[in-house]
Amino acid sequence: QVTVTVEPSLQVAPYACQRRTPLDHPHPALVMALETLAEAALFEGEEARGLAFTRAASVLRCLPRALRGTHELSGLPGIGGHSHRVLQEVLEDGVCAEVEAVKQSERYQTMKLFTQIFGVGVRTADRWYREGLRSLGDLQSHGTRLTREQQAGVECFEDLAVPVGRAEAEGLACLVLDAAARLLPNASVTLAGGFRRGKPHGHDVDLLLSHPEEGREVGLLGPLVAWLEEQGLLLYQHSQHSSYTTTAEPSSSCGPLDRFERCFTILRLVLPATGTGVRAWRAVRLDLVVVPHSQLPFALLGWTGSRHFERELRRFARHKREMVLNSHGLYNMQQGTFLPASSEEEIFQHLGLDYIPPTLRNA
Ligand code: 8DG
Ligand code: MN
Ligand code: MN
């Protein structure tokens, strides 16, 4: 009997939503190098360049086995000249000089620090950098004006820099579910975001609130947030009303932002009892999103991520299917109709895509 070992082929489909991308992949160093350059490009406001590096990194994330050499890069989609040079250097020398220089630079380090603050985006971070600010201490000593959100972000900075663990996220989901079900029997709470993709840690906890009867979810968020407040669990909150209308033109170009009623919070996460003198809680970011039942599959798909997977789904829908996909629904532009779905699987079917389960959406 002859045994033939077939190596997994490195054929990669062009859109990330056509690929299965697990959490673990064979090239952490290569992906890290490209994602650092992507991040640095975004810090300079160079979206297109950032996206090119993100695309290349995402292709490496889905490889079923390690590359056997630089020659195998040429068969892969989405690896531009610059990415190719970076990958070649890391494969041959272990590091890429350009990436190391970026990581060491004052600009990159400061932008990374400032954008890590809750409520601070690239534009604000850049303005502070140009004003000569370099540290959290500088913000205070220069009397920098902060929004209420940024103020909370600075105060909780060290806590929020600690990753949230899966058990902590599930604990918060249970706490919210208990409270929601008391206020509205049969209310549902779904843990979305990175945790749904199988990540062991996250920078926040993303929860979708709903109810099996359409419309019953309206009015749940206010009392729920009030209850968290009464329990002394709320360190910060910022609510937004729903701005969804079926008459508005469907759009997928407004980024990940959607129009659900939501509340961005910083919560006091109560920690297991420890010795005396040790603080018994830690600040954690929690996003609550209220979703009508009929939109739940779309919201779940939209809030599970990864961000790149979402971007690619929407790009695929538009360019390959003439459809508009967002967290509210799927719109067929030729027919001028919305395509309803009762599960994520159905949305993939509408798009003519193989179903990709959440744990394989780590693009
Ligand atoms: P992490 O928290 O584990 O670090 O990563 P994540 O869970 O993948 O990222 P996230 O920033 O918490 O976002 C989760 C997903 O939610 C992401 O795919 C984008 C999506 N999303 C929407 N709408 C909105 C929105 O209005 N704001 C934000 N921040 N994310 C949104 O679908
Ligand atoms: Mn998240
Ligand atoms: Mn989030």
Tab-separated table of C-alpha atoms and ligand atoms in Angstrom:
chain	number	residue	atom	x	y	z
A	1	GLN	CA	0.000	0.000	0.000
A	2	VAL	CA	1.337	3.366	-0.979
A	3	THR	CA	0.673	6.346	1.266
A	4	VAL	CA	0.638	9.704	-0.403
A	5	THR	CA	0.803	12.736	1.824
A	6	VAL	CA	-1.002	15.620	0.249
A	7	GLU	CA	-0.002	19.008	1.627
A	8	PRO	CA	-2.937	21.401	1.989
A	9	SER	CA	-2.958	23.635	-1.062
A	10	LEU	CA	-2.434	27.363	-0.656
A	11	GLN	CA	-5.293	28.380	-2.928
A	12	VAL	CA	-6.897	31.446	-1.373
A	13	ALA	CA	-10.203	32.993	-2.499
A	14	PRO	CA	-10.090	36.769	-3.146
A	15	TYR	CA	-12.668	37.903	-0.537
A	16	ALA	CA	-12.087	37.194	3.166
A	17	CYS	CA	-15.778	36.247	3.523
A	18	GLN	CA	-15.159	33.342	1.107
A	19	ARG	CA	-12.417	31.973	3.350
A	20	ARG	CA	-12.266	30.071	6.617
A	21	THR	CA	-10.023	31.977	9.004
A	22	PRO	CA	-9.411	30.350	12.399
A	23	LEU	CA	-7.983	32.170	15.415
A	24	ASP	CA	-4.680	30.289	15.262
A	25	HIS	CA	-2.622	30.414	12.131
A	26	PRO	CA	0.909	29.415	11.125
A	27	HIS	CA	2.416	32.897	10.704
A	28	PRO	CA	2.043	35.116	13.794
A	29	ALA	CA	5.271	37.042	13.120
A	30	LEU	CA	4.364	37.835	9.504
A	31	VAL	CA	0.823	38.873	10.426
A	32	MET	CA	2.103	41.044	13.280
A	33	ALA	CA	4.542	42.824	10.935
A	34	LEU	CA	1.847	43.641	8.360
A	35	GLU	CA	-0.745	44.628	10.955
A	36	THR	CA	1.741	46.999	12.599
A	37	LEU	CA	2.231	48.744	9.249
A	38	ALA	CA	-1.544	48.795	8.715
A	39	GLU	CA	-2.034	50.431	12.096
A	40	ALA	CA	0.765	52.941	11.447
A	41	ALA	CA	-0.786	53.871	8.075
A	42	LEU	CA	-4.163	54.501	9.731
A	43	PHE	CA	-2.410	56.707	12.297
A	44	GLU	CA	-1.290	58.856	9.334
A	45	GLY	CA	-4.826	58.941	7.920
A	46	GLU	CA	-3.762	56.737	4.995
A	47	GLU	CA	-6.819	54.490	4.847
A	48	ALA	CA	-6.089	52.852	1.478
A	49	ARG	CA	-2.532	51.940	2.447
A	50	GLY	CA	-3.759	50.621	5.789
A	51	LEU	CA	-6.370	48.497	4.078
A	52	ALA	CA	-3.793	47.026	1.696
A	53	PHE	CA	-1.658	45.828	4.636
A	54	THR	CA	-4.758	44.546	6.479
A	55	ARG	CA	-5.810	42.591	3.375
A	56	ALA	CA	-2.381	41.017	3.022
A	57	ALA	CA	-2.304	40.105	6.736
A	58	SER	CA	-5.766	38.580	6.450
A	59	VAL	CA	-4.631	36.347	3.567
A	60	LEU	CA	-1.809	34.997	5.760
A	61	ARG	CA	-4.258	34.419	8.615
A	62	CYS	CA	-6.258	31.922	6.546
A	63	LEU	CA	-3.341	29.780	5.335
A	64	PRO	CA	-3.846	26.114	6.305
A	65	ARG	CA	-0.093	25.563	6.645
A	66	ALA	CA	3.142	27.521	6.852
A	67	LEU	CA	4.724	28.885	3.695
A	68	ARG	CA	7.672	26.821	2.481
A	69	GLY	CA	9.425	29.902	1.156
A	70	THR	CA	8.943	33.284	-0.436
A	71	HIS	CA	8.212	31.638	-3.786
A	72	GLU	CA	4.802	30.595	-2.416
A	73	LEU	CA	3.785	34.218	-1.852
A	74	SER	CA	3.354	34.809	-5.577
A	75	GLY	CA	0.334	32.489	-5.754
A	76	LEU	CA	-1.553	34.411	-3.070
A	77	PRO	CA	-4.075	37.203	-3.776
A	78	GLY	CA	-3.860	40.648	-2.179
A	79	ILE	CA	-0.117	40.734	-1.450
A	80	GLY	CA	1.108	44.002	-2.956
A	81	GLY	CA	4.716	44.929	-3.648
A	82	HIS	CA	5.289	46.608	-0.294
A	83	SER	CA	3.756	43.731	1.702
A	84	HIS	CA	5.768	41.273	-0.362
A	85	ARG	CA	9.041	43.025	0.543
A	86	VAL	CA	8.116	43.080	4.226
A	87	LEU	CA	7.194	39.384	4.242
A	88	GLN	CA	10.343	38.417	2.355
A	89	GLU	CA	12.472	40.276	4.893
A	90	VAL	CA	10.772	38.664	7.897
A	91	LEU	CA	10.943	35.199	6.306
A	92	GLU	CA	14.661	35.611	5.541
A	93	ASP	CA	15.936	37.699	8.489
A	94	GLY	CA	13.318	37.120	11.182
A	95	VAL	CA	12.543	40.854	11.373
A	96	CYS	CA	11.769	43.711	9.011
A	97	ALA	CA	13.767	46.914	9.517
A	98	GLU	CA	10.867	49.156	8.505
A	99	VAL	CA	8.511	47.521	10.999
A	100	GLU	CA	11.070	47.738	13.804
A	101	ALA	CA	11.663	51.431	13.038
A	102	VAL	CA	7.911	52.105	13.156
A	103	LYS	CA	7.540	50.301	16.478
A	104	GLN	CA	10.420	52.293	17.974
A	105	SER	CA	9.158	55.648	16.690
A	106	GLU	CA	7.801	58.259	19.061
A	107	ARG	CA	4.974	58.966	16.637
A	108	TYR	CA	3.712	55.351	16.520
A	109	GLN	CA	4.078	54.799	20.266
A	110	THR	CA	2.276	58.024	21.147
A	111	MET	CA	-0.541	57.497	18.635
A	112	LYS	CA	-0.976	53.949	19.943
A	113	LEU	CA	-1.166	55.223	23.524
A	114	PHE	CA	-3.646	58.020	22.776
A	115	THR	CA	-5.945	55.986	20.484
A	116	GLN	CA	-6.099	53.318	23.176
A	117	ILE	CA	-7.970	55.811	25.380
A	118	PHE	CA	-11.743	55.180	25.275
A	119	GLY	CA	-13.296	57.987	23.197
A	120	VAL	CA	-10.100	59.025	21.398
A	121	GLY	CA	-9.818	58.468	17.646
A	122	VAL	CA	-6.960	59.035	15.232
A	123	ARG	CA	-7.821	62.694	14.608
A	124	THR	CA	-7.832	63.668	18.270
A	125	ALA	CA	-4.660	61.667	18.941
A	126	ASP	CA	-2.959	63.384	15.987
A	127	ARG	CA	-3.973	66.836	17.222
A	128	TRP	CA	-2.577	66.130	20.667
A	129	TYR	CA	0.630	64.800	19.109
A	130	ARG	CA	1.037	67.985	17.045
A	131	GLU	CA	0.476	70.025	20.220
A	132	GLY	CA	3.513	68.235	21.621
A	133	LEU	CA	1.687	65.927	24.032
A	134	ARG	CA	3.280	62.512	24.531
A	135	SER	CA	1.801	60.898	27.639
A	136	LEU	CA	-1.319	60.694	29.777
A	137	GLY	CA	0.490	62.920	32.295
A	138	ASP	CA	0.951	65.546	29.550
A	139	LEU	CA	-2.826	65.628	28.984
A	140	GLN	CA	-3.281	66.617	32.594
A	141	SER	CA	-0.363	69.042	32.925
A	142	HIS	CA	-1.379	70.860	29.712
A	143	GLY	CA	-4.983	71.099	30.894
A	144	THR	CA	-6.174	69.391	27.699
A	145	ARG	CA	-9.946	69.618	27.335
A	146	LEU	CA	-11.479	66.156	27.399
A	147	THR	CA	-14.991	64.999	26.560
A	148	ARG	CA	-16.873	63.220	29.350
A	149	GLU	CA	-16.133	59.944	27.527
A	150	GLN	CA	-12.403	60.681	27.255
A	151	GLN	CA	-12.299	61.758	30.891
A	152	ALA	CA	-13.708	58.352	31.885
A	153	GLY	CA	-11.275	56.685	29.479
A	154	VAL	CA	-8.279	58.384	31.103
A	155	GLU	CA	-9.499	57.632	34.632
A	156	CYS	CA	-10.010	53.947	33.817
A	157	PHE	CA	-7.022	53.686	31.475
A	158	GLU	CA	-5.050	51.047	33.381
A	159	ASP	CA	-8.080	48.849	34.048
A	160	LEU	CA	-9.277	49.035	30.449
A	161	ALA	CA	-5.804	48.052	29.228
A	162	VAL	CA	-6.282	44.705	30.997
A	163	PRO	CA	-7.938	42.245	28.580
A	164	VAL	CA	-11.365	40.924	29.536
A	165	GLY	CA	-11.355	37.148	29.950
A	166	ARG	CA	-13.992	34.833	28.493
A	167	ALA	CA	-15.333	33.813	31.919
A	168	GLU	CA	-15.626	37.494	32.873
A	169	ALA	CA	-17.490	38.243	29.640
A	170	GLU	CA	-19.863	35.324	30.174
A	171	GLY	CA	-20.394	36.436	33.775
A	172	LEU	CA	-21.383	39.914	32.579
A	173	ALA	CA	-23.693	38.425	29.942
A	174	CYS	CA	-25.438	36.398	32.699
A	175	LEU	CA	-25.747	39.446	34.935
A	176	VAL	CA	-27.315	41.456	32.107
A	177	LEU	CA	-29.586	38.558	31.095
A	178	ASP	CA	-30.884	38.147	34.666
A	179	ALA	CA	-31.649	41.844	34.925
A	180	ALA	CA	-33.180	42.035	31.431
A	181	ALA	CA	-35.387	38.970	32.023
A	182	ARG	CA	-36.696	40.477	35.267
A	183	LEU	CA	-37.665	43.644	33.403
A	184	LEU	CA	-38.942	41.828	30.309
A	185	PRO	CA	-39.689	38.085	30.507
A	186	ASN	CA	-38.118	36.085	27.635
A	187	ALA	CA	-35.653	38.858	26.801
A	188	SER	CA	-32.525	37.431	25.181
A	189	VAL	CA	-28.876	38.411	25.538
A	190	THR	CA	-26.227	37.278	23.042
A	191	LEU	CA	-22.488	37.630	23.525
A	192	ALA	CA	-21.143	38.854	20.176
A	193	GLY	CA	-17.803	40.421	19.162
A	194	GLY	CA	-14.511	38.599	19.449
A	195	PHE	CA	-15.748	36.201	22.142
A	196	ARG	CA	-18.277	34.746	19.702
A	197	ARG	CA	-15.363	34.137	17.327
A	198	GLY	CA	-13.727	32.061	20.042
A	199	LYS	CA	-11.213	34.635	21.278
A	200	PRO	CA	-10.150	33.960	24.874
A	201	HIS	CA	-9.748	37.713	25.572
A	202	GLY	CA	-11.274	40.947	24.341
A	203	HIS	CA	-10.969	44.697	24.774
A	204	ASP	CA	-14.667	44.906	25.650
A	205	VAL	CA	-17.883	42.879	25.947
A	206	ASP	CA	-20.458	43.234	23.149
A	207	LEU	CA	-24.005	42.183	24.062
A	208	LEU	CA	-27.076	42.130	21.816
A	209	LEU	CA	-30.440	42.436	23.602
A	210	SER	CA	-33.613	41.258	21.943
A	211	HIS	CA	-36.998	39.626	22.454
A	212	PRO	CA	-38.731	36.912	20.361
A	213	GLU	CA	-41.753	39.191	19.860
A	214	GLU	CA	-40.880	42.083	17.554
A	215	GLY	CA	-41.311	45.432	19.285
A	216	ARG	CA	-41.212	44.132	22.862
A	217	GLU	CA	-37.506	45.084	23.092
A	218	VAL	CA	-38.426	48.776	22.862
A	219	GLY	CA	-38.100	50.467	26.238
A	220	LEU	CA	-35.880	47.773	27.752
A	221	LEU	CA	-32.558	49.620	27.679
A	222	GLY	CA	-33.478	52.609	29.866
A	223	PRO	CA	-34.651	50.562	32.884
A	224	LEU	CA	-31.785	48.105	32.414
A	225	VAL	CA	-29.181	50.876	32.528
A	226	ALA	CA	-31.024	52.430	35.497
A	227	TRP	CA	-30.808	49.088	37.321
A	228	LEU	CA	-27.042	48.855	36.675
A	229	GLU	CA	-26.768	52.401	38.035
A	230	GLU	CA	-28.787	51.545	41.177
A	231	GLN	CA	-26.500	48.572	41.787
A	232	GLY	CA	-23.557	50.975	41.735
A	233	LEU	CA	-22.089	49.081	38.772
A	234	LEU	CA	-22.068	51.916	36.256
A	235	LEU	CA	-18.897	54.009	36.018
A	236	TYR	CA	-19.813	55.649	32.699
A	237	GLN	CA	-22.629	55.424	30.185
A	238	HIS	CA	-23.526	57.056	26.929
A	239	SER	CA	-26.813	56.075	25.290
A	240	GLN	CA	-28.019	56.565	21.745
A	241	HIS	CA	-31.601	56.282	20.561
A	242	SER	CA	-32.462	54.137	17.604
A	243	SER	CA	-32.260	56.104	14.375
A	244	TYR	CA	-33.334	53.263	12.136
A	245	THR	CA	-36.014	53.947	9.526
A	246	THR	CA	-37.094	51.601	6.738
A	247	THR	CA	-37.508	54.567	4.415
A	248	ALA	CA	-33.867	55.577	4.660
A	249	GLU	CA	-31.698	54.413	1.792
A	250	PRO	CA	-29.795	51.306	2.894
A	251	SER	CA	-26.131	51.975	3.223
A	252	SER	CA	-23.043	49.911	3.859
A	253	SER	CA	-20.628	52.771	3.330
A	254	CYS	CA	-20.992	54.328	6.788
A	255	GLY	CA	-18.485	51.912	8.293
A	256	PRO	CA	-19.438	49.648	11.145
A	257	LEU	CA	-21.802	52.196	12.657
A	258	ASP	CA	-25.409	51.157	12.691
A	259	ARG	CA	-28.627	52.721	13.902
A	260	PHE	CA	-29.680	50.497	16.788
A	261	GLU	CA	-30.540	51.857	20.212
A	262	ARG	CA	-27.380	51.289	22.230
A	263	CYS	CA	-25.463	52.119	25.332
A	264	PHE	CA	-21.681	52.337	25.572
A	265	THR	CA	-20.681	51.780	29.177
A	266	ILE	CA	-17.806	51.324	31.545
A	267	LEU	CA	-18.862	48.860	34.197
A	268	ARG	CA	-17.526	47.932	37.582
A	269	LEU	CA	-16.701	44.243	37.185
A	270	VAL	CA	-16.873	42.634	40.625
A	271	LEU	CA	-13.879	40.342	41.095
A	272	PRO	CA	-13.723	37.107	43.078
A	273	ALA	CA	-12.962	37.738	46.760
A	274	THR	CA	-9.264	38.196	47.512
A	275	GLY	CA	-7.214	39.170	50.541
A	276	THR	CA	-7.843	42.345	52.475
A	277	GLY	CA	-6.701	45.653	51.074
A	278	VAL	CA	-7.120	44.432	47.498
A	279	ARG	CA	-9.662	46.300	45.431
A	280	ALA	CA	-12.617	44.035	44.685
A	281	TRP	CA	-13.498	45.369	41.243
A	282	ARG	CA	-12.042	46.394	37.893
A	283	ALA	CA	-13.425	48.722	35.198
A	284	VAL	CA	-14.535	46.976	31.989
A	285	ARG	CA	-15.997	48.260	28.712
A	286	LEU	CA	-19.461	46.912	27.885
A	287	ASP	CA	-21.505	47.678	24.746
A	288	LEU	CA	-25.256	47.029	24.881
A	289	VAL	CA	-27.187	46.992	21.609
A	290	VAL	CA	-30.964	46.635	21.338
A	291	VAL	CA	-32.084	44.692	18.280
A	292	PRO	CA	-35.604	43.984	16.978
A	293	HIS	CA	-36.114	40.247	16.453
A	294	SER	CA	-36.425	40.458	12.649
A	295	GLN	CA	-32.985	42.129	12.417
A	296	LEU	CA	-31.230	39.861	14.907
A	297	PRO	CA	-29.442	37.594	12.370
A	298	PHE	CA	-28.080	40.676	10.581
A	299	ALA	CA	-27.032	42.359	13.825
A	300	LEU	CA	-25.411	39.141	15.032
A	301	LEU	CA	-23.495	38.829	11.764
A	302	GLY	CA	-22.505	42.511	11.937
A	303	TRP	CA	-21.434	42.516	15.578
A	304	THR	CA	-19.514	39.234	15.498
A	305	GLY	CA	-16.769	40.643	13.276
A	306	SER	CA	-13.953	40.558	12.664
A	307	ARG	CA	-14.009	44.085	11.357
A	308	HIS	CA	-12.168	42.964	8.235
A	309	PHE	CA	-14.552	40.032	7.721
A	310	GLU	CA	-17.482	42.498	7.926
A	311	ARG	CA	-15.865	44.907	5.490
A	312	GLU	CA	-15.278	42.075	3.044
A	313	LEU	CA	-18.847	40.722	3.361
A	314	ARG	CA	-20.208	44.161	2.497
A	315	ARG	CA	-17.758	44.635	-0.366
A	316	PHE	CA	-18.659	41.185	-1.731
A	317	ALA	CA	-22.397	41.900	-1.443
A	318	ARG	CA	-22.063	45.184	-3.311
A	319	HIS	CA	-19.594	44.271	-6.035
A	320	LYS	CA	-20.485	40.625	-6.667
A	321	ARG	CA	-24.228	40.597	-5.921
A	322	GLU	CA	-25.433	44.205	-6.252
A	323	MET	CA	-26.764	43.966	-2.728
A	324	VAL	CA	-26.318	46.210	0.296
A	325	LEU	CA	-25.557	44.434	3.568
A	326	ASN	CA	-25.467	46.093	6.976
A	327	SER	CA	-26.342	45.173	10.567
A	328	HIS	CA	-30.046	45.829	9.854
A	329	GLY	CA	-30.674	43.848	6.701
A	330	LEU	CA	-29.794	42.824	3.165
A	331	TYR	CA	-31.117	44.879	0.268
A	332	ASN	CA	-31.272	43.669	-3.323
A	333	MET	CA	-30.604	46.752	-5.470
A	334	GLN	CA	-31.852	45.244	-8.744
A	335	GLN	CA	-35.181	44.136	-7.288
A	336	GLY	CA	-35.437	47.037	-4.854
A	337	THR	CA	-36.382	44.640	-2.047
A	338	PHE	CA	-35.086	43.607	1.363
A	339	LEU	CA	-34.214	39.913	1.762
A	340	PRO	CA	-35.373	38.666	5.150
A	341	ALA	CA	-33.436	36.019	7.089
A	342	SER	CA	-34.113	34.069	10.250
A	343	SER	CA	-30.505	32.913	10.732
A	344	GLU	CA	-26.955	33.861	9.740
A	345	GLU	CA	-26.906	30.769	7.492
A	346	GLU	CA	-29.756	32.254	5.444
A	347	ILE	CA	-27.841	35.493	4.929
A	348	PHE	CA	-24.857	33.587	3.537
A	349	GLN	CA	-27.332	31.670	1.305
A	350	HIS	CA	-28.837	34.907	-0.022
A	351	LEU	CA	-25.309	36.048	-0.858
A	352	GLY	CA	-24.432	32.746	-2.529
A	353	LEU	CA	-21.597	32.186	-0.068
A	354	ASP	CA	-20.638	29.024	1.799
A	355	TYR	CA	-21.568	29.427	5.457
A	356	ILE	CA	-18.606	30.464	7.607
A	357	PRO	CA	-19.175	29.779	11.320
A	358	PRO	CA	-18.198	32.523	13.813
A	359	THR	CA	-14.955	30.811	14.899
A	360	LEU	CA	-13.732	30.899	11.283
A	361	ARG	CA	-14.406	34.634	10.806
A	362	ASN	CA	-11.120	35.767	12.352
A	363	ALA	CA	-10.067	37.450	9.099
B	1	8DG	P1	-12.240	42.827	20.837
B	1	8DG	O1	-13.339	43.545	21.548
B	1	8DG	O2	-12.141	41.383	21.232
B	1	8DG	O3	-10.942	43.527	20.939
B	1	8DG	O4	-12.585	42.792	19.268
B	1	8DG	P2	-13.998	42.781	18.567
B	1	8DG	O5	-15.070	42.329	19.507
B	1	8DG	O6	-13.864	42.047	17.296
B	1	8DG	O7	-14.184	44.310	18.165
B	1	8DG	P3	-15.249	45.432	18.627
B	1	8DG	O8	-14.595	46.749	18.384
B	1	8DG	O9	-15.760	45.200	19.993
B	1	8DG	O10	-16.430	45.309	17.557
B	1	8DG	C1	-17.220	44.158	17.434
B	1	8DG	C2	-17.930	44.142	16.099
B	1	8DG	O11	-19.058	44.997	16.142
B	1	8DG	C3	-17.074	44.631	14.941
B	1	8DG	O12	-17.106	43.668	13.899
B	1	8DG	C4	-17.732	45.869	14.459
B	1	8DG	C5	-19.165	45.649	14.881
B	1	8DG	N1	-19.988	46.857	14.998
B	1	8DG	C6	-21.209	47.013	14.360
B	1	8DG	N2	-21.696	48.222	14.626
B	1	8DG	C7	-20.828	48.855	15.446
B	1	8DG	C8	-20.820	50.118	16.038
B	1	8DG	O13	-21.734	50.923	15.840
B	1	8DG	N3	-19.760	50.392	16.824
B	1	8DG	C9	-18.771	49.465	17.026
B	1	8DG	N4	-17.741	49.776	17.819
B	1	8DG	N5	-18.742	48.272	16.468
B	1	8DG	C10	-19.757	47.962	15.682
B	1	8DG	O14	-21.735	46.153	13.676
B	2	MN	MN	-15.514	43.471	21.268
B	3	MN	MN	-17.372	46.695	21.036
